[in-house]
XYZ file of C-alpha atoms in Angstrom:
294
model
C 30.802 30.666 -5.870
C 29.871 32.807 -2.543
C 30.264 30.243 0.056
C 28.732 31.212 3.515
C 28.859 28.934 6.987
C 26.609 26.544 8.061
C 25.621 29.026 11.043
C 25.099 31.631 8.240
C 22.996 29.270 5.828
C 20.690 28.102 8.598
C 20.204 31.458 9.138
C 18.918 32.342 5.687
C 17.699 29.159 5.181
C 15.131 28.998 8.118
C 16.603 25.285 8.819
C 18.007 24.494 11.795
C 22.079 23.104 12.302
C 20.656 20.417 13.551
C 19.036 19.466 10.317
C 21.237 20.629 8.124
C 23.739 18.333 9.137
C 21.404 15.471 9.368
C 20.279 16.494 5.626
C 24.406 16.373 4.973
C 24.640 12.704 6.419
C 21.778 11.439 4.579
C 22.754 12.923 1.103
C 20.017 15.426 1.351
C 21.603 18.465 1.181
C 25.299 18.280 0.877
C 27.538 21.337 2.022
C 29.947 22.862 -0.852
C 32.837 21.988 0.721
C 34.229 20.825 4.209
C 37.160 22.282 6.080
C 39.621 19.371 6.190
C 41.574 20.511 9.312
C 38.613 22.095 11.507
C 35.161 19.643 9.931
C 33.580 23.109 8.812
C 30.706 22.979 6.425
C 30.120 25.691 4.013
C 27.588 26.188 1.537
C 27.123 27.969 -1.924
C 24.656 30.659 -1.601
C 22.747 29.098 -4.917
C 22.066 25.703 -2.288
C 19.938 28.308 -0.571
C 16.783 27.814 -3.023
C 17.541 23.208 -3.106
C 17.348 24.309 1.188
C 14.023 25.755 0.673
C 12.658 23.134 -1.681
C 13.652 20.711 1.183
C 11.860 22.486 3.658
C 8.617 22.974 1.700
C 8.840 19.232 0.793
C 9.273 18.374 4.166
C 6.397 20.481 5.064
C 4.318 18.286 2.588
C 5.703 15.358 5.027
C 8.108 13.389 2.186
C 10.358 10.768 3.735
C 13.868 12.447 3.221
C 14.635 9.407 1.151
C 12.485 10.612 -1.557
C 13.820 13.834 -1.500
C 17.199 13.284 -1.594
C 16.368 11.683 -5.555
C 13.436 14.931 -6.032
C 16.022 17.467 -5.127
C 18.775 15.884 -7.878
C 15.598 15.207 -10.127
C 14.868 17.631 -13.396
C 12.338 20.196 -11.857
C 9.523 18.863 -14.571
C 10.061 15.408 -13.336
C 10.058 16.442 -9.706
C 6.875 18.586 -9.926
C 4.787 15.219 -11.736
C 6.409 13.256 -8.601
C 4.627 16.209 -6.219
C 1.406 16.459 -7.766
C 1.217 12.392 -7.498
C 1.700 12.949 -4.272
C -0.310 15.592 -3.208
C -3.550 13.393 -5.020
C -2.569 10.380 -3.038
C -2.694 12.362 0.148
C -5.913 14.207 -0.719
C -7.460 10.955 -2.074
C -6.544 9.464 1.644
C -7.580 12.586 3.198
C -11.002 12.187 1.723
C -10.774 8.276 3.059
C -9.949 9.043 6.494
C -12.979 11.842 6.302
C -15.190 8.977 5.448
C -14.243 6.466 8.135
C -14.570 10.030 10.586
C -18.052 10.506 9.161
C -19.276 6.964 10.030
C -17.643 6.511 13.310
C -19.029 9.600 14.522
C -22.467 8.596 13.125
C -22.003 5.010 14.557
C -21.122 6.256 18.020
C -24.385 8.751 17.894
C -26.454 5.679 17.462
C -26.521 6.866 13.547
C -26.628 4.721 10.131
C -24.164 5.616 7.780
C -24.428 4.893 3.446
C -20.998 2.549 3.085
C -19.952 0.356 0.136
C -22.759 -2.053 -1.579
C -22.327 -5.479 -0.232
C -22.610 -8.953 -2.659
C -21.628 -12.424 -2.051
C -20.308 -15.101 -4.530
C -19.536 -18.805 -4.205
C -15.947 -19.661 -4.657
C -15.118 -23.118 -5.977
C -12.530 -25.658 -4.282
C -9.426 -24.632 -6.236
C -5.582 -24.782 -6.409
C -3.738 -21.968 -5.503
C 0.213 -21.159 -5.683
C 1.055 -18.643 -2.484
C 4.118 -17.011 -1.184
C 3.649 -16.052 2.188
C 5.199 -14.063 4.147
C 5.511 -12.078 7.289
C 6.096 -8.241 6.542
C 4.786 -4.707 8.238
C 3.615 -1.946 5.554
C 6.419 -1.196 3.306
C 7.483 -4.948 3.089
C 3.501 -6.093 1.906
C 4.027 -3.816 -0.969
C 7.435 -5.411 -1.699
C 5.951 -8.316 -0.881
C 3.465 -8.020 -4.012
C 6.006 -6.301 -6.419
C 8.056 -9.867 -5.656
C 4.941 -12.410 -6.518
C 3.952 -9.919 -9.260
C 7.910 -10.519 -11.099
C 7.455 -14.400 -10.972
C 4.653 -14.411 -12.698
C 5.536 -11.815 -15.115
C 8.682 -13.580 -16.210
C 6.774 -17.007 -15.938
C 3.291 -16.580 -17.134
C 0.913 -19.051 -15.684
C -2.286 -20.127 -17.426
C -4.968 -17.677 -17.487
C -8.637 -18.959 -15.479
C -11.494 -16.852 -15.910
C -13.638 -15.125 -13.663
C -13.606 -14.050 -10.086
C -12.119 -17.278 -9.011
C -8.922 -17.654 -11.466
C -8.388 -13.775 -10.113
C -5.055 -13.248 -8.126
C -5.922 -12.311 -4.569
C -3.687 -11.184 -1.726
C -4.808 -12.547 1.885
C -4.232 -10.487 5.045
C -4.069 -12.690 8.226
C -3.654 -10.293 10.749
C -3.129 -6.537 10.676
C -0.253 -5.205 8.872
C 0.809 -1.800 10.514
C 4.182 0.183 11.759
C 3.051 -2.176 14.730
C 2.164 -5.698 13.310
C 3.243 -7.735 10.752
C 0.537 -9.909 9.152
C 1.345 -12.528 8.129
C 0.247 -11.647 3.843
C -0.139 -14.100 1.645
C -0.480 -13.745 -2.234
C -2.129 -16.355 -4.215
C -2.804 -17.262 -7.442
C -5.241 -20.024 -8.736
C -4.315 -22.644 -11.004
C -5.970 -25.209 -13.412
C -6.210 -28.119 -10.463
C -5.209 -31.000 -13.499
C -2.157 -29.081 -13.474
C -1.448 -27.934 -10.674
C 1.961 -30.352 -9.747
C 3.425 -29.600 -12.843
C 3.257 -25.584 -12.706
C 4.126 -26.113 -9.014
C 7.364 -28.182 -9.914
C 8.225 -24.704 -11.987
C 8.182 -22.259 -9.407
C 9.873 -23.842 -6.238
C 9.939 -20.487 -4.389
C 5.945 -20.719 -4.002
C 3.703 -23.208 -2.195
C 1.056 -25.277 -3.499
C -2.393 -25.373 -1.755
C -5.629 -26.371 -2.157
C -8.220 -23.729 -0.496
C -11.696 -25.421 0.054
C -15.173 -24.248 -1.479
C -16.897 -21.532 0.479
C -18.745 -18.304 0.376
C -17.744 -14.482 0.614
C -18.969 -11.624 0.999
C -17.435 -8.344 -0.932
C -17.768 -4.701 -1.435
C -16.083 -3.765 -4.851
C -13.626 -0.873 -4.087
C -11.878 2.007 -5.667
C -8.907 1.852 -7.544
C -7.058 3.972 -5.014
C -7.740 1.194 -2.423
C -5.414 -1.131 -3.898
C -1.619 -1.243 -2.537
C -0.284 1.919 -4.306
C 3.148 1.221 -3.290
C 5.438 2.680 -0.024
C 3.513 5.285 1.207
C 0.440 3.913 0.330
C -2.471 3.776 2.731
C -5.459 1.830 1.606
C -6.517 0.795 4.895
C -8.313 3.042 5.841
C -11.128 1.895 2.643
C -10.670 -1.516 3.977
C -12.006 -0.104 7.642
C -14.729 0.811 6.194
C -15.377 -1.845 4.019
C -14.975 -4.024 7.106
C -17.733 -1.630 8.684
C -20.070 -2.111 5.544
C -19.164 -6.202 5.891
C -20.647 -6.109 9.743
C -23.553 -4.052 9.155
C -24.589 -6.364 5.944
C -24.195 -9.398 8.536
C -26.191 -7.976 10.909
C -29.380 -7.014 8.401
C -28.929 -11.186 6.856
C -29.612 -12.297 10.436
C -26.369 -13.649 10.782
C -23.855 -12.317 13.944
C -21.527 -10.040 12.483
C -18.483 -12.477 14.540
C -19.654 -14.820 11.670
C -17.881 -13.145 9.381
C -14.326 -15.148 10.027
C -12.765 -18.026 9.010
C -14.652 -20.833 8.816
C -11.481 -23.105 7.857
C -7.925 -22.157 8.483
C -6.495 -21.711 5.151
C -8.943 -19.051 4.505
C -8.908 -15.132 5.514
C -9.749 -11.700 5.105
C -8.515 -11.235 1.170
C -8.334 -8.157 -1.729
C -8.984 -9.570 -5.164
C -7.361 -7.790 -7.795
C -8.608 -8.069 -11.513
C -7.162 -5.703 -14.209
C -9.258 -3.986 -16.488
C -8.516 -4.494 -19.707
C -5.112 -5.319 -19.501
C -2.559 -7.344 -17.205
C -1.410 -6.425 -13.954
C 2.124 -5.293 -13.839
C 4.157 -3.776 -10.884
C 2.629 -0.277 -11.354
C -1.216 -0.952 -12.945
C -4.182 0.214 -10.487
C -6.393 -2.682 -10.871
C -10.106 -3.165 -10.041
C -10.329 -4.922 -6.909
C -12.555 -6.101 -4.261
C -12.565 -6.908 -0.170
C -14.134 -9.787 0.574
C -14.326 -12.271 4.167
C -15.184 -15.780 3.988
C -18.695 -16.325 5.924
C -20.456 -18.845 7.924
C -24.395 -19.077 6.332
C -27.077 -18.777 8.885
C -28.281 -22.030 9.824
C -31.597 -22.813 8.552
């Protein structure tokens, strides 16, 4: 083993002291050994190539959490865990290029093509919900949580649209605001009390019978876990939403809720097969809307 200083390994390492001994603190990168008497850190000269993977990954913006495990990680597994990565960032890139596109239109008194708008009539039904207040990383956690009750106590299946699981958002959830999310689950109404009585930690409610509209959206739009930024393909099928309103006649401010146990929701609906913790299922954003009076 060559072992070098930490002045000397920053130096080869293009990283600065500074970081190196936050990377030490955090588990990151952890010198070869530390002087017991004077707190020295020395490195192995092989750490130089884990110090450069750090810095490229960092470069790629990964929280230093996740690369703390991709540094320790086989190098196959790591490079699947960076090309994941990269696709969600490109796939948001392309998002964010989208909203761009339209606001620029919009504010140069330009249309813009958005997502295909459709409405639906949604039923009075029973619905168990766990609600809760959380900011971006805790929605996802959030929905991992409801996901594991239901997983380890299946509830009966309802078909269609309306016996779909849906997630409702009633206020912005950001590094700057915190909701509050609720996710909700119909249930057959005859049974409602007794599949209630089994699952104390959620809340029985009954939401009334209304309309929405929706705009069906891509898989990538659904909560793809921390990290994960579908909102910007909720902006702009928000955008789509208003501009529908406004071609049906009805003001675009409409498009609220018209009682208080409804909001702004994402339906989620597997294809083909269950939804589990890590599925991408099809899903839609849809708002409750008041009908143009006749």
């Amino acid at each position: 083993m060559e072992e070098i200083s930490i002045g000397e390994f920053a130096r080869r390492s293009r990283l600065s002291v500074k970081a190196l001994r936050l990377y030490d603190e955090l588990g990151v990168l952890v010198p070869a050994r530390v002087d017991g008497s004077s707190g020295y850190r020395y490195y192995d000269v092989a750490q130089l190539e884990d110090a450069r993977l750090v810095a490229m990954l960092r470069q790629l913006e990964f929280p230093l959490v996740e690369i703390k495990e991709l540094v320790a990680e086989d190098s196959l597994e790591a490079a699947e865990r960076i090309a994941s990565h990269w696709h969600d960032v490109e796939t948001l890139h392309d998002a964010r290029r989208d909203l761009a596109v339209h606001l620029i239109n919009k504010l140069r008194g330009k249309s813009t093509a958005m997502y295909e708008v459709a409405t639906r009539e949604i039923p009075e039904r029973s619905v168990l919900c766990l609600k809760r207040n959380v900011d971006e990383q805790g929605a996802w956690a959030l929905g991992k949580e409801f996901i594991a009750i239901l997983r380890e106590r299946p509830l009966p299946k309802m078909k269609g649209r309306e016996g779909a699981m849906f997630s409702i958002y009633w206020g912005e959830v950001s590094a700057d605001s915190d909701g509050p999310v609720e996710w909700c689950i119909p249930v057959p109404e005859a049974d409602a009390t007794d599949l209630a009585s089994k699952y104390p930690e959620l809340n029985l409610r009954s939401e009334p019978a209304h309309r929405e509209a929706f705009v069906a959206l891509p898989n990538d739009a659904a909560s793809g876990g921390p990290g994960g930024n579908p909102g910007v393909q909720w902006q702009l099928a928000s955008e789509a939403l208003r501009a529908w309103a406004g071609e049906q006649g009805l003001d675009p401010e409409n498009l609220v809720l018209s009682h208080e146990d409804l909001g702004v929701r994402i339906t989620y609906r597997a294809s083909e097969r269950p939804v589990t913790e890590t599925s991408a299922p099809y899903c839609d954003f849809a708002v409750p809307f008041v009908p143009a009076a006749s």
